[in-house]
Each structure stands twice: as C-alpha cells, then as structure tokens.
Amino acid sequence: MILHMNTISSLGLAGMIVVAAAVVYALTFLAALLAILGRRVDALRVPFVGRPGGRRDSRFWYRVADFVMARPWPIVIPVVLLLLALGLPLQRIRLGAGDATTLPASRESRRGEDLLQHEFPGAGTNPVVMVLRYREGSPLTARRISALYDLSRWIQTLPGVKRLDSIVDLAPGISREQYVQVAAVPPAFRPPGLDVAFKQMAGEHVVIVAVHTHLPAASDEARALVRRIRSEHPPIDAELMLTGPTAFDLDFIDVVHAATPAAIGFVVVATYVALFLLLRSVLLPLKAIVMNLLSITASYGALVWIFQEGHFASWLGFTPAPIETPIPLIMFCLIYGLSMDYEVLLLARTSEEWLRTGDNARAVAESLAHTGRLITGAAAIMAGVFFGFGVANSVTMIKAMGIGMGIAVIVDATIVRALLVPATMRLLGTWNWWAPGGLAPRPRTEG
C-alpha cells in the first residue's frame, strides 16, 4: 500500500482482506465447528500414519533441539555463512520489465519476435519516445525549430540510435534553414505528405520525436541512452519527457527503489511491535526479524542464480532475463509473512514453556518437539504448491515466484527453524526474555 502503485497496492489490499477474512473465519465459524465436532474431529484418521504429535515424532525433534543446543556456535557460524553464501548472487541482480522472452516459445508473439530477431538481427523495435511540451506559443517558430534540429542531430550521434522520426527528420539532406522554412508554411498550403507528418508529430504546444534503437529495452545500453538524453540534452525551450519501454522500465525501478525502504521499514517495525506485545521480550522480536531476512536473502540469491543467470534454464524451460521488477517486493511480503507465521508458532510455545519451567534450554527443546512436525508439514504443503506453480507454469514471472518462494519456505523451515533458531536462543540464554522495567515475563517457578 505504501508504494502507491495500482498493481502492487491492489495486491496489498487483497492480501489484507484475505488475512482479515481468515482471522474472522478462524475465530467464529471454525471455532464453532470444532466445538460441535469435539473429539470426533479425529475420527477419520489416515491409515499408516502415526498420531499427530506422537511420542516418536516429539522425541525426534527433541533430539534435534538437544543436538543443536549442545553445540550452538558450531551450528550458528556455518549456517549463517551458508545462508549468506546462498544470498551472494543477489549482488548481481538486474531488474527489468518483461518482454516476449517471458512467454512460452509456442505463443504467437514469442514466435514472431524470435523469427524477427533471427531473420533481421537488430530489427526489433524499441522506440524511445520524446515528448516536448512548450508552455506558451507554437513549437513551429524559427527559434524552436532550430533548437529541435540541434537536439535531433545530437541524439543521432549517441550509441545505439538507428534513426529518428520527427518534424526535423523528414528526409536526409535537408538543412536547418530549410526545416525552418518548411515549418513556416501555413497548414493549408502544405503538400499532403508533409501535412500528415506535421499532424502526427506536432500539436499546438507539443512535438513528438521517436528515437528508434536496435537495443533491447531492458539492456544496460538502452538504459544508458535514456539516462544520457535526460541529463545531457542540449538546452531547449520546452519540458522534455521520455516515454517508451526503456523509460518506463527505468522509472518503475526508481519508484520501487524509492518506496521499498519505507515499505520494508513499516513491515519490520510493525512486526517488532506485535511480537514485543506478544512475547514481552526485547531481543526475541529482533532475532525473529533477522532470521526472516536471512531466509529471504537466500531465496533472492537463488532467484538470481537460476532465472537471471540461467542455471537449470533448459530443465525448467525458460529464457534467462533480468528479474521482473515487482517480483522481489512481492516475494518479500509473502515470504516474510509465511516465515513470521512459523516463527510465531515456535516462539509462542517457547514462551509458554519458559513461563511454566523457567528453563530456557528446556523451553526451546519442548517447543521444537511440539511444533516441529506442524511447521515442517505446513512448509511441505506450501513448498509443494509453490514448486507446482514453478514447474508447471510456462510464464517466467510466475515460474520465478513459485520456485523462489518454494526455496525460501524449505530453507526457512529446515535450516533456520530447526537449526539456527534453537542455537541462537541457546546462546542468548535468559537474555531472550529480557525487557525493561516490569515488562519481562516471569516464570511461575519464581512466583
């Protein structure tokens, strides 16, 4: 919602509505249904599957917790290094808008683009449209036509420019003075072809210049061209605006970059406050946020390594390309929410055990023993759904989001929740439960 962009804001609003509806449903209809069913809720058991939370399952997770907490530093250091190593490709991320290569090779527009590039290399159209708005008066005065001519000739010298279409680029060999004379001809006396050109590219206060390039819209060269025109163009008595695929791509990335810190900051602060009120601890909410960010960093690195750099491209069936601009932000929101959900399940149970026993190590072991199966089961379901989208879907954007989030869920539920969280809680000891003043929870054994 903070980004004020229609598509992303709509996704955020939809997510808020779904979560609110789910909470209302869980607190009303589901609670009533469970009360009606009572013990009959477990009547239809799946054959060949043990009882949920059975002793064997609890013992396994208890042993995992004991193993991890017996050697916290040898667990924390390699796990953190592994997650950071998985996130290293994130440094090479390139954002960009999708093009025909994001579609399946069988789609008409993709086949047409591939054929065009094969038969006529460099013939693809990527126009940078330059709109010049003059605040007062006609754009066809001698001074303004002369300045437009200078601007056009300067743009023609830039790398990657093939040709320009404008009222000062009607035909080769026409001089500045001749263009000034042509522009001074009254509309009623213009030849038909010239009149059509002026009607298409000049208005009462506006002139359009189409800069045609052979550069892919998301390429560094095309972006450099747009940036250079914007920052280095010769002086002209008009407001100069650039549009087209590359200009839109750059502006979209700039908007996302500008708004992302505020969006992430809001999420982090809101999470910290909510967890502090729930757990009454200063460090546990901070630790939960750091764990989540490590999971997200690892998934981003995998996203870049696979979809931008092309590893497993032939197996997954996609064409390597820059990561589409909305993907990282959408993934952040979804992964952060899922990861924090698992963290709250674990920490809430840990807090209960701590209040009951006052033993930090035992509280961590008991909480993992009772929630380990639940967390891994939920993660397996979500990962299956995400990987299903990633493998079955032929649109690269959906494939990237599915596989990226599937990897994030697996990493979070295994490496982070089963190893890193117990180890860090063991290292922090009673500091896990510190809070200023009388806000810290007190175990009943101290009462």
Short mmCIF file of C-alpha atoms in Angstrom, two decimals:
data_model
loop_
_atom_site.label_atom_id
_atom_site.label_comp_id
_atom_site.label_asym_id
_atom_site.label_seq_id
_atom_site.Cartn_x
_atom_site.Cartn_y
_atom_site.Cartn_z
CA MET A 1 0.00 0.00 0.00
CA ILE A 2 2.92 2.37 0.68
CA LEU A 3 4.13 2.24 -2.93
CA HIS A 4 1.00 3.97 -4.33
CA MET A 5 1.23 1.86 -7.48
CA ASN A 6 -2.01 0.37 -8.77
CA THR A 7 -0.88 -3.23 -9.29
CA ILE A 8 1.18 -3.64 -6.12
CA SER A 9 -1.28 -1.65 -3.99
CA SER A 10 -4.11 -3.87 -5.25
CA LEU A 11 -2.14 -6.96 -4.25
CA GLY A 12 -1.51 -5.49 -0.81
CA LEU A 13 -5.16 -4.60 -0.30
CA ALA A 14 -6.27 -8.04 -1.46
CA GLY A 15 -3.81 -9.66 0.95
CA MET A 16 -5.14 -7.58 3.86
CA ILE A 17 -8.71 -8.54 3.03
CA VAL A 18 -7.86 -12.25 2.79
CA VAL A 19 -5.97 -12.25 6.10
CA ALA A 20 -8.76 -10.33 7.86
CA ALA A 21 -11.37 -12.73 6.48
CA ALA A 22 -9.28 -15.74 7.56
CA VAL A 23 -8.96 -14.38 11.11
CA VAL A 24 -12.71 -13.75 11.37
CA TYR A 25 -13.42 -17.22 9.98
CA ALA A 26 -11.00 -18.89 12.41
CA LEU A 27 -12.41 -17.07 15.44
CA THR A 28 -16.07 -17.65 14.56
CA PHE A 29 -17.08 -20.42 12.15
CA LEU A 30 -14.06 -22.68 12.71
CA ALA A 31 -14.24 -22.32 16.49
CA ALA A 32 -17.94 -23.16 16.45
CA LEU A 33 -17.38 -26.12 14.14
CA LEU A 34 -14.65 -27.53 16.39
CA ALA A 35 -16.90 -27.14 19.41
CA ILE A 36 -19.65 -29.08 17.64
CA LEU A 37 -17.34 -31.87 16.48
CA GLY A 38 -15.45 -32.20 19.75
CA ARG A 39 -13.33 -35.36 19.84
CA ARG A 40 -14.93 -36.54 16.61
CA VAL A 41 -12.60 -34.21 14.73
CA ASP A 42 -10.00 -37.04 14.88
CA ALA A 43 -12.47 -39.79 13.97
CA LEU A 44 -11.29 -40.33 10.38
CA ARG A 45 -7.58 -41.00 10.68
CA VAL A 46 -5.32 -41.51 7.70
CA PRO A 47 -4.13 -45.16 7.66
CA PHE A 48 -0.44 -45.99 8.06
CA VAL A 49 0.26 -42.58 9.56
CA GLY A 50 1.11 -42.14 13.21
CA ARG A 51 -0.86 -39.98 15.56
CA PRO A 52 -0.16 -36.25 15.22
CA GLY A 53 2.38 -35.14 17.76
CA GLY A 54 3.05 -38.70 18.82
CA ARG A 55 5.93 -39.65 21.07
CA ARG A 56 8.19 -40.81 18.24
CA ASP A 57 7.74 -37.50 16.43
CA SER A 58 8.29 -35.47 19.60
CA ARG A 59 11.40 -37.44 20.52
CA PHE A 60 12.93 -36.79 17.10
CA TRP A 61 12.52 -33.03 17.34
CA TYR A 62 13.57 -33.03 20.98
CA ARG A 63 16.79 -34.81 20.00
CA VAL A 64 17.34 -32.28 17.20
CA ALA A 65 16.97 -29.42 19.68
CA ASP A 66 19.30 -31.08 22.19
CA PHE A 67 21.90 -31.74 19.50
CA VAL A 68 21.80 -28.14 18.28
CA MET A 69 21.84 -26.52 21.72
CA ALA A 70 24.72 -28.72 22.86
CA ARG A 71 26.96 -27.10 20.22
CA PRO A 72 25.42 -23.69 19.36
CA TRP A 73 28.49 -21.96 17.90
CA PRO A 74 29.41 -24.84 15.54
CA ILE A 75 25.81 -24.65 14.28
CA VAL A 76 25.33 -20.87 14.09
CA ILE A 77 28.54 -19.98 12.26
CA PRO A 78 28.30 -22.42 9.31
CA VAL A 79 24.53 -21.95 8.95
CA VAL A 80 24.81 -18.16 8.80
CA LEU A 81 27.72 -18.43 6.35
CA LEU A 82 25.68 -20.85 4.22
CA LEU A 83 22.69 -18.51 4.10
CA LEU A 84 24.89 -15.53 3.24
CA ALA A 85 26.63 -17.59 0.55
CA LEU A 86 23.25 -18.52 -0.93
CA GLY A 87 22.42 -14.82 -1.00
CA LEU A 88 25.64 -13.71 -2.74
CA PRO A 89 24.14 -13.73 -6.27
CA LEU A 90 21.74 -11.04 -5.05
CA GLN A 91 24.59 -8.53 -5.51
CA ARG A 92 24.32 -9.12 -9.27
CA ILE A 93 20.56 -8.65 -9.56
CA ARG A 94 19.26 -6.75 -12.57
CA LEU A 95 15.66 -5.61 -12.60
CA GLY A 96 13.66 -5.05 -15.75
CA ALA A 97 10.30 -5.26 -17.44
CA GLY A 98 9.24 -8.48 -19.06
CA ASP A 99 9.31 -8.94 -22.82
CA ALA A 100 8.41 -11.68 -25.28
CA THR A 101 11.06 -14.00 -23.82
CA THR A 102 8.98 -14.38 -20.65
CA LEU A 103 6.27 -16.16 -22.66
CA PRO A 104 6.26 -19.81 -23.73
CA ALA A 105 8.08 -20.44 -27.01
CA SER A 106 4.81 -21.64 -28.55
CA ARG A 107 2.95 -18.33 -28.16
CA GLU A 108 2.40 -16.28 -31.31
CA SER A 109 4.05 -13.08 -30.08
CA ARG A 110 7.10 -15.02 -28.86
CA ARG A 111 7.43 -16.92 -32.15
CA GLY A 112 7.11 -13.69 -34.11
CA GLU A 113 9.77 -11.95 -32.02
CA ASP A 114 12.15 -14.91 -32.30
CA LEU A 115 11.66 -15.06 -36.07
CA LEU A 116 12.19 -11.31 -36.41
CA GLN A 117 15.46 -11.43 -34.47
CA HIS A 118 16.65 -14.49 -36.41
CA GLU A 119 15.89 -13.18 -39.89
CA PHE A 120 16.55 -9.49 -39.24
CA PRO A 121 19.05 -9.14 -36.37
CA GLY A 122 18.75 -5.79 -34.69
CA ALA A 123 15.46 -5.01 -36.41
CA GLY A 124 13.41 -5.21 -33.25
CA THR A 125 11.58 -2.01 -32.40
CA ASN A 126 12.41 -0.30 -29.12
CA PRO A 127 11.38 3.32 -29.59
CA VAL A 128 12.26 5.93 -27.03
CA VAL A 129 9.51 8.50 -27.47
CA MET A 130 10.48 12.05 -26.62
CA VAL A 131 7.62 14.45 -25.87
CA LEU A 132 8.42 18.17 -25.82
CA ARG A 133 5.80 20.46 -24.30
CA TYR A 134 6.10 24.20 -24.89
CA ARG A 135 4.36 26.23 -22.23
CA GLU A 136 3.47 29.15 -24.49
CA GLY A 137 3.29 29.72 -28.21
CA SER A 138 3.71 27.44 -31.20
CA PRO A 139 6.53 24.88 -31.41
CA LEU A 140 6.98 25.82 -35.08
CA THR A 141 8.74 29.17 -34.60
CA ALA A 142 12.15 29.57 -36.24
CA ARG A 143 13.96 29.57 -32.90
CA ARG A 144 12.24 26.43 -31.63
CA ILE A 145 12.64 24.53 -34.90
CA SER A 146 16.34 25.41 -34.88
CA ALA A 147 16.73 24.18 -31.29
CA LEU A 148 14.80 20.99 -32.12
CA TYR A 149 17.09 20.42 -35.10
CA ASP A 150 20.17 20.71 -32.85
CA LEU A 151 18.62 18.28 -30.35
CA SER A 152 17.85 15.77 -33.09
CA ARG A 153 21.35 15.88 -34.55
CA TRP A 154 22.87 15.45 -31.10
CA ILE A 155 20.72 12.37 -30.41
CA GLN A 156 21.76 10.84 -33.74
CA THR A 157 25.37 10.78 -32.53
CA LEU A 158 24.55 8.67 -29.46
CA PRO A 159 25.44 4.94 -29.42
CA GLY A 160 22.60 2.59 -30.34
CA VAL A 161 20.43 5.13 -32.20
CA LYS A 162 19.26 3.90 -35.62
CA ARG A 163 17.06 6.75 -36.78
CA LEU A 164 14.71 9.49 -35.62
CA ASP A 165 11.19 10.34 -36.69
CA SER A 166 10.25 13.98 -36.15
CA ILE A 167 9.35 17.17 -37.99
CA VAL A 168 13.08 17.89 -38.39
CA ASP A 169 13.90 14.36 -39.64
CA LEU A 170 11.60 14.11 -42.64
CA ALA A 171 14.27 13.30 -45.22
CA PRO A 172 18.08 13.16 -45.39
CA GLY A 173 19.94 16.18 -46.70
CA ILE A 174 17.50 18.87 -45.55
CA SER A 175 19.28 21.70 -43.74
CA ARG A 176 18.28 23.61 -40.63
CA GLU A 177 17.23 26.65 -42.67
CA GLN A 178 15.07 24.51 -44.94
CA TYR A 179 13.27 22.97 -41.95
CA VAL A 180 12.62 26.45 -40.59
CA GLN A 181 11.09 27.41 -43.93
CA VAL A 182 9.01 24.20 -44.09
CA ALA A 183 7.62 24.79 -40.60
CA ALA A 184 6.61 28.34 -41.56
CA VAL A 185 4.37 27.12 -44.39
CA PRO A 186 0.69 27.59 -43.42
CA PRO A 187 -1.15 24.24 -42.99
CA ALA A 188 -3.47 24.98 -45.91
CA PHE A 189 -0.51 25.21 -48.30
CA ARG A 190 1.46 22.16 -47.15
CA PRO A 191 1.78 19.18 -49.50
CA PRO A 192 -0.41 16.24 -48.34
CA GLY A 193 2.53 14.10 -47.18
CA LEU A 194 4.08 16.97 -45.25
CA ASP A 195 0.74 17.89 -43.69
CA VAL A 196 0.24 14.31 -42.45
CA ALA A 197 3.72 14.29 -40.88
CA PHE A 198 3.11 17.56 -39.05
CA LYS A 199 -0.30 16.39 -37.81
CA GLN A 200 1.24 13.17 -36.46
CA MET A 201 4.26 14.71 -34.78
CA ALA A 202 3.39 18.31 -33.87
CA GLY A 203 0.49 19.79 -31.96
CA GLU A 204 -0.49 23.20 -30.72
CA HIS A 205 2.10 23.13 -27.91
CA VAL A 206 3.65 19.66 -28.25
CA VAL A 207 6.21 17.99 -30.50
CA ILE A 208 6.96 14.25 -30.62
CA VAL A 209 10.35 12.75 -31.51
CA ALA A 210 10.61 8.95 -31.88
CA VAL A 211 14.14 7.68 -31.25
CA HIS A 212 14.48 4.19 -32.77
CA THR A 213 17.20 1.88 -31.45
CA HIS A 214 18.31 -1.70 -32.03
CA LEU A 215 18.90 -2.16 -28.29
CA PRO A 216 16.76 -4.49 -26.14
CA ALA A 217 14.50 -2.45 -23.88
CA ALA A 218 15.97 -3.81 -20.63
CA SER A 219 19.62 -3.68 -21.74
CA ASP A 220 22.20 -1.54 -19.97
CA GLU A 221 22.91 0.24 -23.26
CA ALA A 222 19.26 1.26 -23.74
CA ARG A 223 19.05 2.48 -20.16
CA ALA A 224 22.28 4.45 -20.58
CA LEU A 225 20.83 6.07 -23.71
CA VAL A 226 17.69 7.19 -21.87
CA ARG A 227 19.68 8.50 -18.91
CA ARG A 228 22.02 10.42 -21.19
CA ILE A 229 19.21 12.06 -23.15
CA ARG A 230 17.54 13.07 -19.90
CA SER A 231 20.65 14.50 -18.28
CA GLU A 232 22.81 15.79 -21.14
CA HIS A 233 20.45 17.03 -23.86
CA PRO A 234 21.15 20.47 -25.36
CA PRO A 235 19.15 23.39 -23.93
CA ILE A 236 15.66 23.64 -25.36
CA ASP A 237 12.70 25.89 -24.56
CA ALA A 238 10.38 23.04 -23.62
CA GLU A 239 9.68 20.44 -20.97
CA LEU A 240 11.35 17.28 -22.28
CA MET A 241 9.74 13.98 -21.26
CA LEU A 242 10.82 10.49 -22.31
CA THR A 243 8.47 7.54 -22.52
CA GLY A 244 8.52 4.12 -24.12
CA PRO A 245 9.52 0.67 -22.78
CA THR A 246 13.00 1.59 -21.54
CA ALA A 247 11.98 4.90 -19.96
CA PHE A 248 9.01 3.24 -18.27
CA ASP A 249 11.28 0.44 -17.06
CA LEU A 250 13.74 2.89 -15.50
CA ASP A 251 11.03 4.98 -13.86
CA PHE A 252 9.28 1.90 -12.49
CA ILE A 253 12.53 0.65 -10.98
CA ASP A 254 13.22 4.09 -9.49
CA VAL A 255 9.74 4.23 -7.92
CA VAL A 256 10.14 0.77 -6.42
CA HIS A 257 13.65 1.56 -5.15
CA ALA A 258 12.45 4.79 -3.58
CA ALA A 259 9.46 3.23 -1.83
CA THR A 260 10.98 -0.12 -0.82
CA PRO A 261 12.90 1.12 2.28
CA ALA A 262 9.71 2.67 3.68
CA ALA A 263 7.69 -0.47 2.91
CA ILE A 264 10.25 -2.80 4.47
CA GLY A 265 10.72 -0.45 7.42
CA PHE A 266 6.98 -0.39 8.08
CA VAL A 267 6.79 -4.20 7.96
CA VAL A 268 9.79 -4.59 10.29
CA VAL A 269 8.55 -2.02 12.84
CA ALA A 270 5.00 -3.42 12.83
CA THR A 271 6.37 -6.94 13.28
CA TYR A 272 8.64 -5.89 16.12
CA VAL A 273 5.84 -4.13 17.99
CA ALA A 274 3.43 -7.05 17.55
CA LEU A 275 5.98 -9.63 18.71
CA PHE A 276 7.06 -7.46 21.63
CA LEU A 277 3.47 -7.22 22.82
CA LEU A 278 3.04 -10.98 22.38
CA LEU A 279 6.32 -12.16 23.93
CA ARG A 280 7.26 -9.19 26.15
CA SER A 281 10.87 -9.53 25.06
CA VAL A 282 13.25 -7.02 23.50
CA LEU A 283 15.57 -9.48 21.75
CA LEU A 284 13.22 -12.21 20.51
CA PRO A 285 11.38 -9.95 18.02
CA LEU A 286 14.72 -8.62 16.76
CA LYS A 287 16.05 -12.17 16.38
CA ALA A 288 12.90 -13.23 14.53
CA ILE A 289 13.30 -10.35 12.06
CA VAL A 290 16.97 -11.19 11.43
CA MET A 291 16.10 -14.87 10.85
CA ASN A 292 13.45 -13.88 8.33
CA LEU A 293 15.78 -11.55 6.48
CA LEU A 294 18.38 -14.31 6.21
CA SER A 295 15.80 -16.66 4.68
CA ILE A 296 14.67 -14.00 2.22
CA THR A 297 18.26 -13.15 1.26
CA ALA A 298 18.99 -16.80 0.50
CA SER A 299 15.86 -17.11 -1.66
CA TYR A 300 16.72 -13.92 -3.56
CA GLY A 301 20.18 -15.28 -4.28
CA ALA A 302 18.68 -18.50 -5.63
CA LEU A 303 16.24 -16.46 -7.74
CA VAL A 304 19.07 -14.50 -9.39
CA TRP A 305 21.29 -17.57 -9.80
CA ILE A 306 18.55 -19.55 -11.54
CA PHE A 307 16.41 -17.11 -13.50
CA GLN A 308 18.80 -14.25 -14.27
CA GLU A 309 21.98 -16.25 -14.77
CA GLY A 310 20.25 -19.19 -16.43
CA HIS A 311 21.15 -22.22 -14.31
CA PHE A 312 18.67 -25.07 -14.97
CA ALA A 313 17.13 -22.97 -17.78
CA SER A 314 16.82 -25.91 -20.17
CA TRP A 315 15.38 -28.18 -17.49
CA LEU A 316 12.84 -25.64 -16.24
CA GLY A 317 12.08 -24.30 -19.70
CA PHE A 318 12.71 -20.55 -19.58
CA THR A 319 14.93 -17.92 -21.17
CA PRO A 320 17.33 -16.14 -18.76
CA ALA A 321 16.46 -12.46 -18.38
CA PRO A 322 16.55 -9.67 -15.79
CA ILE A 323 14.30 -10.27 -12.80
CA GLU A 324 10.95 -8.56 -13.36
CA THR A 325 10.78 -5.50 -11.13
CA PRO A 326 7.75 -6.38 -8.95
CA ILE A 327 8.95 -9.91 -8.12
CA PRO A 328 11.40 -9.17 -5.25
CA LEU A 329 8.93 -6.93 -3.41
CA ILE A 330 6.01 -9.33 -3.82
CA MET A 331 8.21 -12.23 -2.73
CA PHE A 332 9.40 -10.26 0.30
CA CYS A 333 5.86 -9.69 1.54
CA LEU A 334 4.75 -13.29 1.01
CA ILE A 335 7.90 -14.95 2.34
CA TYR A 336 8.13 -12.61 5.31
CA GLY A 337 4.54 -13.35 6.26
CA LEU A 338 4.96 -17.12 5.98
CA SER A 339 8.29 -17.16 7.81
CA MET A 340 6.98 -14.99 10.61
CA ASP A 341 3.97 -17.29 10.92
CA TYR A 342 6.29 -20.24 11.58
CA GLU A 343 8.37 -18.12 13.96
CA VAL A 344 5.33 -17.09 15.99
CA LEU A 345 4.22 -20.74 16.30
CA LEU A 346 7.63 -21.68 17.67
CA LEU A 347 8.21 -18.67 19.91
CA ALA A 348 4.70 -18.66 21.38
CA ARG A 349 5.13 -22.26 22.50
CA THR A 350 8.65 -21.49 23.76
CA SER A 351 7.28 -18.60 25.80
CA GLU A 352 4.65 -20.86 27.36
CA GLU A 353 7.27 -23.42 28.34
CA TRP A 354 9.57 -20.71 29.70
CA LEU A 355 6.78 -19.32 31.87
CA ARG A 356 5.99 -22.84 33.10
CA THR A 357 9.53 -24.04 33.86
CA GLY A 358 11.90 -21.06 33.87
CA ASP A 359 14.42 -23.24 31.99
CA ASN A 360 15.42 -21.64 28.67
CA ALA A 361 17.03 -24.74 27.12
CA ARG A 362 14.15 -26.98 28.12
CA ALA A 363 11.62 -24.45 26.84
CA VAL A 364 13.31 -24.37 23.43
CA ALA A 365 13.53 -28.17 23.22
CA GLU A 366 9.91 -28.68 24.27
CA SER A 367 8.62 -26.05 21.86
CA LEU A 368 10.51 -27.55 18.92
CA ALA A 369 9.34 -31.03 19.92
CA HIS A 370 5.70 -29.92 19.87
CA THR A 371 5.78 -27.62 16.83
CA GLY A 372 8.45 -29.22 14.62
CA ARG A 373 6.05 -31.57 12.85
CA LEU A 374 3.46 -28.83 12.43
CA ILE A 375 5.95 -26.36 10.94
CA THR A 376 7.58 -28.85 8.59
CA GLY A 377 4.19 -30.18 7.49
CA ALA A 378 2.88 -26.71 6.73
CA ALA A 379 6.11 -25.83 4.95
CA ALA A 380 5.96 -29.01 2.87
CA ILE A 381 2.43 -28.16 1.75
CA MET A 382 3.33 -24.58 0.85
CA ALA A 383 6.55 -25.63 -0.89
CA GLY A 384 4.62 -28.19 -2.93
CA VAL A 385 2.15 -25.52 -4.02
CA PHE A 386 4.90 -23.05 -4.91
CA PHE A 387 7.05 -25.59 -6.75
CA GLY A 388 3.94 -26.72 -8.61
CA PHE A 389 3.49 -23.20 -9.94
CA GLY A 390 7.19 -23.01 -10.73
CA VAL A 391 7.44 -26.26 -12.65
CA ALA A 392 4.04 -26.43 -14.32
CA ASN A 393 3.62 -22.80 -15.35
CA SER A 394 5.22 -21.64 -18.58
CA VAL A 395 5.21 -17.89 -17.84
CA THR A 396 8.63 -16.96 -16.49
CA MET A 397 7.39 -14.45 -13.91
CA ILE A 398 5.08 -16.97 -12.24
CA LYS A 399 7.70 -19.70 -12.56
CA ALA A 400 10.30 -17.48 -10.85
CA MET A 401 7.99 -16.53 -8.00
CA GLY A 402 6.91 -20.13 -7.45
CA ILE A 403 10.40 -21.60 -7.34
CA GLY A 404 11.84 -18.65 -5.39
CA MET A 405 9.18 -18.89 -2.68
CA GLY A 406 9.38 -22.68 -2.60
CA ILE A 407 13.11 -22.48 -1.91
CA ALA A 408 12.51 -19.83 0.76
CA VAL A 409 9.95 -21.97 2.59
CA ILE A 410 12.19 -25.05 2.56
CA VAL A 411 15.22 -23.07 3.77
CA ASP A 412 13.19 -21.36 6.48
CA ALA A 413 11.51 -24.48 7.85
CA THR A 414 14.66 -26.61 7.89
CA ILE A 415 17.90 -24.67 8.16
CA VAL A 416 16.50 -21.65 10.00
CA ARG A 417 13.77 -23.02 12.30
CA ALA A 418 15.37 -26.39 13.10
CA LEU A 419 18.98 -25.26 13.43
CA LEU A 420 19.54 -21.52 13.63
CA VAL A 421 16.67 -20.56 15.93
CA PRO A 422 17.40 -23.12 18.70
CA ALA A 423 21.13 -22.39 18.53
CA THR A 424 20.73 -18.62 18.84
CA MET A 425 18.21 -18.99 21.66
CA ARG A 426 20.67 -21.20 23.50
CA LEU A 427 23.41 -18.58 23.07
CA LEU A 428 21.19 -15.76 24.30
CA GLY A 429 20.03 -17.74 27.33
CA THR A 430 17.91 -15.72 29.75
CA TRP A 431 18.55 -12.60 27.66
CA ASN A 432 15.85 -13.99 25.36
CA TRP A 433 13.29 -12.90 27.94
CA TRP A 434 14.71 -9.54 28.96
CA ALA A 435 12.53 -6.46 28.83
CA PRO A 436 12.85 -3.09 30.58
CA GLY A 437 11.13 -2.42 33.87
CA GLY A 438 8.48 -4.88 34.89
CA LEU A 439 7.54 -5.83 31.34
CA ALA A 440 9.60 -9.04 31.24
CA PRO A 441 7.64 -12.27 31.71
CA ARG A 442 8.33 -14.07 34.99
CA PRO A 443 8.27 -17.87 35.15
CA ARG A 444 5.72 -19.32 37.56
CA THR A 445 8.58 -21.04 39.39
CA GLU A 446 9.71 -17.60 40.55
CA GLY A 447 6.29 -16.72 41.81
#
